[in-house]
mmCIF file of C-alpha atoms in Angstrom:
data_model
loop_
_atom_site.group_PDB
_atom_site.id
_atom_site.type_symbol
_atom_site.label_atom_id
_atom_site.label_comp_id
_atom_site.label_asym_id
_atom_site.label_seq_id
_atom_site.Cartn_x
_atom_site.Cartn_y
_atom_site.Cartn_z
ATOM 1 C CA MET A 1 138.881 116.477 39.633
ATOM 2 C CA SER A 2 137.101 116.519 36.321
ATOM 3 C CA GLY A 3 135.375 113.361 35.065
ATOM 4 C CA PRO A 4 136.675 111.197 32.243
ATOM 5 C CA VAL A 5 136.074 112.351 28.669
ATOM 6 C CA PRO A 6 133.828 109.976 26.685
ATOM 7 C CA GLY A 7 135.823 107.640 24.484
ATOM 8 C CA THR A 8 139.107 108.281 26.274
ATOM 9 C CA PRO A 9 141.324 105.681 28.006
ATOM 10 C CA SER A 10 140.348 107.349 31.270
ATOM 11 C CA LEU A 11 136.653 106.419 30.676
ATOM 12 C CA LEU A 12 137.604 102.889 29.787
ATOM 13 C CA ARG A 13 139.696 102.496 32.912
ATOM 14 C CA ALA A 14 136.785 103.825 34.995
ATOM 15 C CA ILE A 15 134.385 101.376 33.443
ATOM 16 C CA ASN A 16 136.788 98.445 33.927
ATOM 17 C CA ASP A 17 137.534 99.457 37.524
ATOM 18 C CA ARG A 18 133.811 99.583 38.418
ATOM 19 C CA ALA A 19 133.214 96.229 36.734
ATOM 20 C CA ALA A 20 136.036 94.605 38.619
ATOM 21 C CA LEU A 21 134.976 96.084 41.998
ATOM 22 C CA GLN A 22 131.408 94.977 41.379
ATOM 23 C CA ALA A 23 132.622 91.431 40.600
ATOM 24 C CA LEU A 24 134.556 91.367 43.802
ATOM 25 C CA LEU A 25 131.579 92.580 45.809
ATOM 26 C CA GLU A 26 129.227 89.984 44.274
ATOM 27 C CA ARG A 27 131.608 87.000 43.998
ATOM 28 C CA GLY A 28 134.017 87.544 46.877
ATOM 29 C CA PRO A 29 137.814 87.031 46.621
ATOM 30 C CA LEU A 30 139.007 86.384 43.047
ATOM 31 C CA THR A 31 142.278 85.668 41.238
ATOM 32 C CA ARG A 32 143.617 87.804 38.406
ATOM 33 C CA PRO A 33 142.476 85.291 35.722
ATOM 34 C CA GLU A 34 138.956 85.147 37.320
ATOM 35 C CA ILE A 35 138.672 88.929 37.274
ATOM 36 C CA GLY A 36 139.849 88.959 33.647
ATOM 37 C CA THR A 37 137.258 86.383 32.696
ATOM 38 C CA LEU A 38 134.397 88.150 34.441
ATOM 39 C CA THR A 39 135.271 91.557 33.055
ATOM 40 C CA GLY A 40 136.437 90.412 29.612
ATOM 41 C CA LEU A 41 139.935 91.876 30.109
ATOM 42 C CA SER A 42 143.240 90.470 28.982
ATOM 43 C CA LYS A 43 145.705 89.317 31.692
ATOM 44 C CA PRO A 44 148.013 92.341 31.330
ATOM 45 C CA THR A 45 145.038 94.783 31.540
ATOM 46 C CA ALA A 46 143.634 92.921 34.556
ATOM 47 C CA SER A 47 146.980 93.094 36.228
ATOM 48 C CA GLN A 48 147.198 96.878 35.604
ATOM 49 C CA LEU A 49 143.691 97.258 36.948
ATOM 50 C CA LEU A 50 144.465 95.445 40.146
ATOM 51 C CA SER A 51 147.631 97.477 40.696
ATOM 52 C CA ARG A 52 145.616 100.679 40.194
ATOM 53 C CA LEU A 53 142.927 99.491 42.704
ATOM 54 C CA GLN A 54 145.571 98.443 45.231
ATOM 55 C CA ASP A 55 147.255 101.880 44.984
ATOM 56 C CA ALA A 56 143.819 103.476 45.516
ATOM 57 C CA GLY A 57 143.355 101.370 48.691
ATOM 58 C CA LEU A 58 140.274 99.591 47.369
ATOM 59 C CA VAL A 59 141.677 96.151 46.838
ATOM 60 C CA VAL A 60 143.978 94.058 48.999
ATOM 61 C CA LEU A 61 145.761 90.770 48.566
ATOM 62 C CA ASP A 62 143.798 87.935 50.247
ATOM 63 C CA GLY A 63 146.381 85.112 50.175
ATOM 64 C CA ILE A 64 147.297 82.408 47.731
ATOM 65 C CA ARG A 65 145.120 79.850 46.079
ATOM 66 C CA GLU A 66 146.912 76.569 45.626
ATOM 67 C CA GLY A 67 146.022 73.270 44.034
ATOM 68 C CA LEU A 68 144.948 74.736 40.704
ATOM 69 C CA PRO A 69 146.559 73.871 37.319
ATOM 70 C CA GLY A 70 149.441 76.217 36.437
ATOM 71 C CA ARG A 71 151.077 78.693 38.717
ATOM 72 C CA THR A 72 149.901 79.438 42.271
ATOM 73 C CA ALA A 73 147.350 82.231 41.993
ATOM 74 C CA GLU A 74 147.143 85.345 44.173
ATOM 75 C CA VAL A 75 143.618 86.139 45.464
ATOM 76 C CA TYR A 76 142.253 89.642 45.826
ATOM 77 C CA ARG A 77 139.357 91.101 47.694
ATOM 78 C CA ILE A 78 137.677 94.432 48.397
ATOM 79 C CA ASN A 79 139.511 96.265 51.127
ATOM 80 C CA PRO A 80 136.815 96.446 53.856
ATOM 81 C CA ALA A 81 138.516 99.531 55.436
ATOM 82 C CA ALA A 82 138.061 101.552 52.212
ATOM 83 C CA ALA A 83 134.943 103.075 53.793
ATOM 84 C CA TYR A 84 132.475 102.660 56.638
ATOM 85 C CA VAL A 85 128.808 103.694 56.676
ATOM 86 C CA GLY A 86 126.298 104.131 59.444
ATOM 87 C CA ALA A 87 122.506 103.479 59.682
ATOM 88 C CA LEU A 88 120.145 104.747 62.341
ATOM 89 C CA ASP A 89 116.542 103.843 63.077
ATOM 90 C CA VAL A 90 114.893 106.536 65.264
ATOM 91 C CA THR A 91 111.688 105.846 67.166
ATOM 92 C CA PRO A 92 110.108 107.493 70.230
ATOM 93 C CA ASP A 93 111.474 104.648 72.408
ATOM 94 C CA ARG A 94 115.048 104.232 71.105
ATOM 95 C CA VAL A 95 117.753 104.932 68.611
ATOM 96 C CA GLN A 96 119.208 101.835 66.988
ATOM 97 C CA ALA A 97 122.568 102.127 65.160
ATOM 98 C CA ARG A 98 124.377 99.795 62.771
ATOM 99 C CA VAL A 99 127.785 100.297 61.188
ATOM 100 C CA ALA A 100 129.141 98.342 58.239
ATOM 101 C CA ASP A 101 132.261 98.338 56.103
ATOM 102 C CA ILE A 102 132.153 98.943 52.340
ATOM 103 C CA THR A 103 131.619 95.186 51.680
ATOM 104 C CA GLY A 104 128.386 95.341 53.665
ATOM 105 C CA ALA A 105 129.724 93.350 56.648
ATOM 106 C CA VAL A 106 128.249 94.636 59.873
ATOM 107 C CA VAL A 107 131.010 95.643 62.250
ATOM 108 C CA GLY A 108 129.003 97.218 65.077
ATOM 109 C CA GLU A 109 125.446 97.683 66.554
ATOM 110 C CA PHE A 110 124.102 99.560 69.465
ATOM 111 C CA THR A 111 120.747 100.596 70.875
ATOM 112 C CA LEU A 112 120.270 103.798 72.857
ATOM 113 C CA PRO A 113 117.003 103.848 74.841
ATOM 114 C CA THR A 114 115.058 107.081 74.764
ATOM 115 C CA THR A 115 113.678 108.248 78.177
ATOM 116 C CA ARG A 116 110.536 110.283 78.504
ATOM 117 C CA ARG A 117 112.787 113.356 79.001
ATOM 118 C CA PRO A 118 115.903 112.535 77.001
ATOM 119 C CA SER A 119 119.131 114.308 77.914
ATOM 120 C CA GLY A 120 121.314 116.087 75.362
ATOM 121 C CA THR A 121 120.421 117.554 72.033
ATOM 122 C CA LEU A 122 119.127 115.518 69.068
ATOM 123 C CA VAL A 123 122.570 115.500 67.464
ATOM 124 C CA GLU A 124 124.181 114.390 70.751
ATOM 125 C CA ARG A 125 121.787 111.446 71.024
ATOM 126 C CA LEU A 126 122.360 110.388 67.453
ATOM 127 C CA ARG A 127 126.100 110.606 67.883
ATOM 128 C CA ALA A 128 125.957 108.654 71.116
ATOM 129 C CA ALA A 129 124.163 105.847 69.252
ATOM 130 C CA LEU A 130 126.693 105.792 66.492
ATOM 131 C CA ASP A 131 129.594 105.898 68.899
ATOM 132 C CA GLY A 132 128.034 103.044 70.754
ATOM 133 C CA ALA A 133 128.284 100.934 67.568
ATOM 134 C CA ASN A 134 132.050 101.659 67.685
ATOM 135 C CA PRO A 135 132.818 102.456 64.005
ATOM 136 C CA PRO A 136 136.460 101.411 63.179
ATOM 137 C CA GLY A 137 137.025 104.585 61.130
ATOM 138 C CA PRO A 138 135.314 107.782 59.840
ATOM 139 C CA LEU A 139 131.879 107.280 58.415
ATOM 140 C CA ARG A 140 131.526 107.973 54.648
ATOM 141 C CA ARG A 141 127.725 108.206 54.832
ATOM 142 C CA VAL A 142 124.946 108.021 57.460
ATOM 143 C CA VAL A 143 121.319 107.281 56.584
ATOM 144 C CA ILE A 144 118.700 107.972 59.226
ATOM 145 C CA GLY A 145 115.271 106.377 59.191
ATOM 146 C CA VAL A 146 112.604 108.446 60.961
ATOM 147 C CA GLN A 147 108.828 108.955 61.076
ATOM 148 C CA GLY A 148 107.959 111.719 58.647
ATOM 149 C CA ALA A 149 109.360 112.716 55.248
ATOM 150 C CA MET A 150 111.881 115.253 54.092
ATOM 151 C CA ASP A 151 110.358 118.062 52.006
ATOM 152 C CA PRO A 152 112.869 118.856 49.280
ATOM 153 C CA THR A 153 111.233 122.283 48.721
ATOM 154 C CA THR A 154 111.890 123.472 52.327
ATOM 155 C CA GLY A 155 114.652 121.280 53.740
ATOM 156 C CA ARG A 156 112.425 120.510 56.665
ATOM 157 C CA LEU A 157 110.952 117.263 57.974
ATOM 158 C CA GLY A 158 107.240 117.205 57.181
ATOM 159 C CA PHE A 159 104.281 114.919 57.994
ATOM 160 C CA ALA A 160 105.267 114.738 61.662
ATOM 161 C CA THR A 161 104.633 116.766 64.777
ATOM 162 C CA ALA A 162 107.059 117.916 67.491
ATOM 163 C CA LYS A 163 105.469 115.300 69.806
ATOM 164 C CA ASP A 164 106.299 112.522 67.337
ATOM 165 C CA VAL A 165 109.859 113.652 66.585
ATOM 166 C CA PRO A 166 111.070 116.074 69.214
ATOM 167 C CA GLY A 167 113.980 118.189 68.037
ATOM 168 C CA TRP A 168 113.655 117.321 64.350
ATOM 169 C CA LEU A 169 111.411 120.115 63.125
ATOM 170 C CA ILE A 170 114.186 122.639 62.495
ATOM 171 C CA PRO A 171 115.407 124.455 59.392
ATOM 172 C CA ASP A 172 118.445 123.099 57.546
ATOM 173 C CA LEU A 173 117.979 119.749 59.234
ATOM 174 C CA VAL A 174 120.342 117.735 57.049
ATOM 175 C CA PRO A 175 123.246 120.183 57.150
ATOM 176 C CA THR A 176 122.854 120.438 60.917
ATOM 177 C CA LEU A 177 122.982 116.697 61.327
ATOM 178 C CA ALA A 178 125.860 116.334 58.970
ATOM 179 C CA GLU A 179 127.931 118.879 60.788
ATOM 180 C CA GLY A 180 127.181 117.260 64.254
ATOM 181 C CA LEU A 181 127.861 113.700 63.040
ATOM 182 C CA ASP A 182 130.961 114.609 60.890
ATOM 183 C CA ALA A 183 129.582 112.738 57.904
ATOM 184 C CA PRO A 184 127.261 113.261 54.951
ATOM 185 C CA VAL A 185 123.700 112.511 56.055
ATOM 186 C CA ASP A 186 120.533 111.393 54.361
ATOM 187 C CA VAL A 187 117.236 111.491 56.320
ATOM 188 C CA GLU A 188 114.635 109.037 54.861
ATOM 189 C CA ASN A 189 111.133 107.999 55.778
ATOM 190 C CA ASN A 190 111.262 104.759 57.717
ATOM 191 C CA VAL A 191 108.650 103.003 55.662
ATOM 192 C CA ASN A 192 110.476 103.856 52.462
ATOM 193 C CA LEU A 193 113.566 102.246 53.873
ATOM 194 C CA VAL A 194 111.568 99.070 54.702
ATOM 195 C CA ALA A 195 110.475 98.984 51.039
ATOM 196 C CA LEU A 196 114.096 99.346 49.823
ATOM 197 C CA ALA A 197 115.108 96.430 52.028
ATOM 198 C CA GLU A 198 112.185 94.354 50.771
ATOM 199 C CA GLN A 199 113.054 95.200 47.141
ATOM 200 C CA ALA A 200 116.716 94.181 47.657
ATOM 201 C CA HIS A 201 116.291 91.137 49.910
ATOM 202 C CA GLY A 202 112.631 90.165 50.363
ATOM 203 C CA VAL A 203 109.423 89.144 48.680
ATOM 204 C CA ALA A 204 109.496 92.305 46.360
ATOM 205 C CA ARG A 205 112.848 91.326 44.853
ATOM 206 C CA GLY A 206 112.537 91.535 41.084
ATOM 207 C CA HIS A 207 109.359 93.616 41.188
ATOM 208 C CA GLY A 208 109.564 97.083 39.502
ATOM 209 C CA ASP A 209 106.121 98.218 40.606
ATOM 210 C CA PHE A 210 104.831 97.505 44.104
ATOM 211 C CA VAL A 211 103.434 99.168 47.201
ATOM 212 C CA LEU A 212 104.280 98.306 50.793
ATOM 213 C CA LEU A 213 101.775 98.849 53.504
ATOM 214 C CA TRP A 214 103.002 99.319 57.031
ATOM 215 C CA ALA A 215 100.192 98.587 59.384
ATOM 216 C CA ASP A 216 101.241 99.015 63.014
ATOM 217 C CA GLU A 217 100.540 101.706 65.662
ATOM 218 C CA GLY A 218 100.555 103.977 62.703
ATOM 219 C CA ILE A 219 99.771 103.450 59.052
ATOM 220 C CA GLY A 220 102.246 104.235 56.282
ATOM 221 C CA MET A 221 103.064 103.166 52.749
ATOM 222 C CA ALA A 222 105.950 103.162 50.335
ATOM 223 C CA ILE A 223 105.405 103.362 46.580
ATOM 224 C CA VAL A 224 107.908 101.918 44.050
ATOM 225 C CA LEU A 225 107.293 102.609 40.355
ATOM 226 C CA GLY A 226 109.595 101.592 37.537
ATOM 227 C CA GLY A 227 112.033 100.175 40.108
ATOM 228 C CA ARG A 228 112.420 103.627 41.847
ATOM 229 C CA MET A 229 111.001 104.927 45.100
ATOM 230 C CA HIS A 230 108.279 107.507 44.427
ATOM 231 C CA ARG A 231 108.499 110.297 46.993
ATOM 232 C CA GLY A 232 106.217 112.985 45.507
ATOM 233 C CA ALA A 233 106.692 116.738 45.203
ATOM 234 C CA THR A 234 106.972 117.396 48.852
ATOM 235 C CA GLY A 235 108.215 113.903 49.967
ATOM 236 C CA GLY A 236 104.745 112.918 51.169
ATOM 237 C CA ALA A 237 103.948 110.131 48.712
ATOM 238 C CA GLY A 238 102.771 107.192 50.789
ATOM 239 C CA GLU A 239 101.543 109.189 53.818
ATOM 240 C CA VAL A 240 98.262 107.257 53.530
ATOM 241 C CA GLY A 241 97.451 107.525 57.231
ATOM 242 C CA TYR A 242 95.984 110.907 56.350
ATOM 243 C CA MET A 243 93.968 109.507 53.459
ATOM 244 C CA PRO A 244 90.182 110.168 53.604
ATOM 245 C CA THR A 245 88.510 106.791 54.141
ATOM 246 C CA PRO A 246 84.841 105.821 54.385
ATOM 247 C CA GLY A 247 83.792 105.276 57.933
ATOM 248 C CA ALA A 248 86.530 107.573 59.456
ATOM 249 C CA PRO A 249 86.532 111.325 60.294
ATOM 250 C CA THR A 250 88.364 113.604 57.919
ATOM 251 C CA ALA A 251 90.836 116.351 58.559
ATOM 252 C CA ARG A 252 87.966 118.796 58.337
ATOM 253 C CA GLU A 253 86.359 117.409 61.465
ATOM 254 C CA ALA A 254 89.423 116.217 63.386
ATOM 255 C CA GLY A 255 92.139 118.583 62.406
ATOM 256 C CA ARG A 256 95.086 118.348 60.001
ATOM 257 C CA TYR A 257 97.343 116.174 62.197
ATOM 258 C CA ALA A 258 94.725 114.662 64.492
ATOM 259 C CA ASN A 259 93.562 111.095 64.326
ATOM 260 C CA HIS A 260 91.574 110.834 61.169
ATOM 261 C CA GLY A 261 91.279 109.003 57.794
ATOM 262 C CA TYR A 262 92.890 105.614 57.141
ATOM 263 C CA GLN A 263 94.863 105.921 60.401
ATOM 264 C CA ALA A 264 91.777 106.306 62.531
ATOM 265 C CA LEU A 265 90.108 103.367 60.845
ATOM 266 C CA SER A 266 93.064 100.889 60.632
ATOM 267 C CA GLY A 267 95.860 102.085 63.000
ATOM 268 C CA GLY A 268 96.825 99.930 66.033
ATOM 269 C CA PRO A 269 94.513 101.687 68.577
ATOM 270 C CA ALA A 270 91.549 101.333 66.221
ATOM 271 C CA VAL A 271 92.274 97.640 65.657
ATOM 272 C CA HIS A 272 92.554 97.060 69.428
ATOM 273 C CA THR A 273 89.158 98.746 70.045
ATOM 274 C CA LEU A 274 87.545 96.894 67.133
ATOM 275 C CA LEU A 275 88.688 93.451 68.385
ATOM 276 C CA GLN A 276 87.592 94.285 71.929
ATOM 277 C CA SER A 277 84.069 94.860 70.529
ATOM 278 C CA TYR A 278 84.190 91.228 69.384
ATOM 279 C CA GLY A 279 85.109 90.011 72.806
ATOM 280 C CA VAL A 280 88.842 89.532 71.957
ATOM 281 C CA ARG A 281 91.122 90.575 74.776
ATOM 282 C CA GLY A 282 94.698 91.848 74.711
ATOM 283 C CA SER A 283 96.765 94.535 76.422
ATOM 284 C CA ASP A 284 97.535 96.083 73.003
ATOM 285 C CA PHE A 285 96.575 95.645 69.335
ATOM 286 C CA ARG A 286 99.368 93.055 68.703
ATOM 287 C CA GLN A 287 98.307 90.805 71.547
ATOM 288 C CA ALA A 288 94.656 91.199 70.498
ATOM 289 C CA ILE A 289 95.499 90.162 66.977
ATOM 290 C CA ALA A 290 97.511 87.197 68.244
ATOM 291 C CA ASN A 291 94.699 86.121 70.533
ATOM 292 C CA ALA A 292 92.164 86.475 67.766
ATOM 293 C CA THR A 293 94.303 84.451 65.338
ATOM 294 C CA ARG A 294 94.659 81.621 67.864
ATOM 295 C CA ALA A 295 90.942 81.645 68.788
ATOM 296 C CA ALA A 296 89.843 81.653 65.189
ATOM 297 C CA GLN A 297 91.447 78.185 64.682
ATOM 298 C CA GLY A 298 89.005 76.704 67.172
ATOM 299 C CA SER A 299 85.259 76.143 67.162
ATOM 300 C CA GLY A 300 82.210 77.517 68.924
ATOM 301 C CA GLN A 301 80.993 81.082 69.468
ATOM 302 C CA ARG A 302 84.391 82.413 70.600
ATOM 303 C CA ALA A 303 86.028 81.164 67.396
ATOM 304 C CA ASP A 304 83.218 82.658 65.286
ATOM 305 C CA ASP A 305 83.605 86.022 67.027
ATOM 306 C CA ALA A 306 87.375 86.025 66.521
ATOM 307 C CA ARG A 307 87.020 85.175 62.842
ATOM 308 C CA ALA A 308 84.376 87.956 62.416
ATOM 309 C CA GLY A 309 86.780 90.456 64.172
ATOM 310 C CA LEU A 310 89.709 89.527 61.904
ATOM 311 C CA ARG A 311 87.488 89.832 58.833
ATOM 312 C CA ASP A 312 86.516 93.329 60.041
ATOM 313 C CA VAL A 313 90.128 94.254 60.473
ATOM 314 C CA ALA A 314 90.963 92.935 56.989
ATOM 315 C CA ALA A 315 88.006 94.860 55.545
ATOM 316 C CA ARG A 316 89.271 98.060 57.047
ATOM 317 C CA LEU A 317 92.758 97.513 55.597
ATOM 318 C CA ALA A 318 91.325 96.556 52.277
ATOM 319 C CA VAL A 319 89.274 99.719 51.894
ATOM 320 C CA GLY A 320 92.405 101.854 51.858
ATOM 321 C CA LEU A 321 94.294 99.400 49.655
ATOM 322 C CA ALA A 322 91.433 99.432 47.136
ATOM 323 C CA SER A 323 91.728 103.227 46.631
ATOM 324 C CA ILE A 324 95.562 102.893 46.205
ATOM 325 C CA THR A 325 95.215 99.910 43.821
ATOM 326 C CA SER A 326 92.703 101.736 41.619
ATOM 327 C CA VAL A 327 95.184 104.615 41.157
ATOM 328 C CA ILE A 328 98.585 102.867 40.991
ATOM 329 C CA ASP A 329 97.659 99.388 39.693
ATOM 330 C CA PRO A 330 100.596 97.694 41.433
ATOM 331 C CA ALA A 331 101.659 94.122 40.552
ATOM 332 C CA LEU A 332 102.311 93.418 44.245
ATOM 333 C CA ILE A 333 101.199 94.643 47.599
ATOM 334 C CA VAL A 334 103.564 93.746 50.497
ATOM 335 C CA LEU A 335 102.045 93.746 53.972
ATOM 336 C CA THR A 336 104.254 94.433 57.020
ATOM 337 C CA GLY A 337 104.115 96.033 60.418
ATOM 338 C CA GLY A 338 102.845 94.637 63.795
ATOM 339 C CA THR A 339 99.169 94.205 62.775
ATOM 340 C CA VAL A 340 99.592 92.002 59.679
ATOM 341 C CA LEU A 341 102.784 90.218 60.724
ATOM 342 C CA THR A 342 101.069 89.132 63.920
ATOM 343 C CA GLY A 343 98.015 88.025 62.086
ATOM 344 C CA GLY A 344 100.242 86.080 59.638
ATOM 345 C CA GLU A 345 98.744 84.073 56.779
ATOM 346 C CA THR A 346 95.358 84.104 58.333
ATOM 347 C CA LEU A 347 95.039 87.843 58.152
ATOM 348 C CA ARG A 348 96.857 88.112 54.851
ATOM 349 C CA GLU A 349 94.372 85.795 53.177
ATOM 350 C CA LEU A 350 91.499 87.814 54.582
ATOM 351 C CA VAL A 351 92.975 91.103 53.364
ATOM 352 C CA GLU A 352 93.512 89.680 49.889
ATOM 353 C CA HIS A 353 90.006 88.287 49.728
ATOM 354 C CA GLU A 354 88.472 91.549 50.871
ATOM 355 C CA LEU A 355 90.596 93.633 48.514
ATOM 356 C CA HIS A 356 89.735 91.452 45.520
ATOM 357 C CA ALA A 357 86.081 91.774 46.358
ATOM 358 C CA LEU A 358 86.326 95.556 46.259
ATOM 359 C CA THR A 359 88.402 96.016 43.025
ATOM 360 C CA THR A 360 88.501 94.739 39.463
ATOM 361 C CA LEU A 361 92.292 94.706 39.715
ATOM 362 C CA ARG A 362 93.741 91.716 41.608
ATOM 363 C CA PRO A 363 97.297 92.389 42.612
ATOM 364 C CA GLN A 364 99.244 89.771 44.635
ATOM 365 C CA VAL A 365 99.150 90.365 48.352
ATOM 366 C CA ARG A 366 102.088 88.975 50.222
ATOM 367 C CA LEU A 367 103.556 89.160 53.727
ATOM 368 C CA SER A 368 106.982 90.702 54.186
ATOM 369 C CA THR A 369 109.742 88.155 54.412
ATOM 370 C CA MET A 370 112.312 90.431 56.056
ATOM 371 C CA GLU A 371 113.754 89.419 59.384
ATOM 372 C CA GLY A 372 115.232 91.611 62.050
ATOM 373 C CA ASN A 373 114.944 95.440 61.702
ATOM 374 C CA PRO A 374 113.980 96.236 58.112
ATOM 375 C CA VAL A 375 114.388 99.963 58.675
ATOM 376 C CA LEU A 376 118.106 99.495 59.546
ATOM 377 C CA ALA A 377 118.505 97.101 56.670
ATOM 378 C CA GLY A 378 117.122 99.579 54.145
ATOM 379 C CA ALA A 379 119.135 102.431 55.626
ATOM 380 C CA LEU A 380 122.341 100.427 55.470
ATOM 381 C CA ASP A 381 121.717 99.450 51.802
ATOM 382 C CA LEU A 382 121.058 103.057 50.902
ATOM 383 C CA ALA A 383 124.262 104.198 52.673
ATOM 384 C CA LEU A 384 126.296 101.512 51.059
ATOM 385 C CA ASP A 385 124.952 102.262 47.582
ATOM 386 C CA THR A 386 125.877 105.964 47.945
ATOM 387 C CA ALA A 387 129.253 105.413 49.507
ATOM 388 C CA ARG A 388 130.246 102.776 46.916
ATOM 389 C CA ASP A 389 129.363 105.146 44.080
ATOM 390 C CA GLU A 390 131.577 107.829 45.625
ATOM 391 C CA VAL A 391 134.508 105.608 46.617
ATOM 392 C CA PHE A 392 134.598 103.539 43.454
ATOM 393 C CA SER A 393 134.527 106.656 41.362
ATOM 394 C CA SER A 394 137.714 107.800 43.101
ATOM 395 C CA THR A 395 139.762 105.497 40.748
ATOM 396 C CA VAL A 396 138.827 107.565 37.725
ATOM 397 C CA SER A 397 141.974 108.991 36.174
ATOM 398 C CA THR A 398 142.266 112.272 34.366
ATOM 399 C CA PRO A 399 142.989 111.841 30.602
#
């Protein structure tokens, strides 16, 4: 179906329909007069609009509102069954799935553990995770968060090895997944999805320019410029784990995908080893950070050593952030991932202090405020945005 011609009644209907649907999404159930007021439409036009949206299956009657002056008013809401979307967060340990209706209400979740030798193909495992979330109907869109980044020039997943993402390094990845999952699919870098969630719901809300540093077992970054995710020519913008960093081996010495650069200096294993050198114990880097943070609140030599260890961790993180800050000049740096979230405000303050000591620019440095799984949250937001654009455009009439 061809789109509406500019200036025609069809275009005006499309604009009014989208405005009404957006109002219903943001405000919840509304009466005809309320929709008319919010969209600036007359009562007859609002009535025609609602009839059109009901016929399209996008709006349903939600009961009667009584006790108001004048006649009893019918209340309308978005039809949640108009579309369903799925989100997947894929890690080496598990595949976590979430399904929502078009209003954004979560209707199902499921976690599929990944064994050392997983059975079934990649598509079969992803489908099993989605089926476990029990979607009430066909999925309009599925967004998958994964380590690595899609290269738009090749259609392949890049910045990852077969060991990191077994089964993913194949040609025509997205069409293969879409066919196997019976739904349009987007594959997105997991850290980019965290940034999208932070921009929509967290501490980066209202910021058009910011970077998000994911400091965990691995190191990654998302870059938002002018309110839009910056992915780069090959999808690799933000793959800062490979960034040459003073004090760490480079790809020349270690190999292209070996442990080098910012990752070798500041990734989880390096942080664990560093804190052990200061006498801080822990079975992994998260526990070591937690133990150092607690010990630093005390007094005596043990507390001094813990504080020195945390300052060293912060200095390593700040070295990479200083390079990024000098190039991008972000207004805000958001810190997230197991290293910094475990260290909390203690580590955040140290990172900010070290960063400001290294650069003339002084961006705000804040901890993520997202709860739960931010990869799934960002994937769901992206799936909903795309599905709503498609579904809400279905009301456009030919002239």
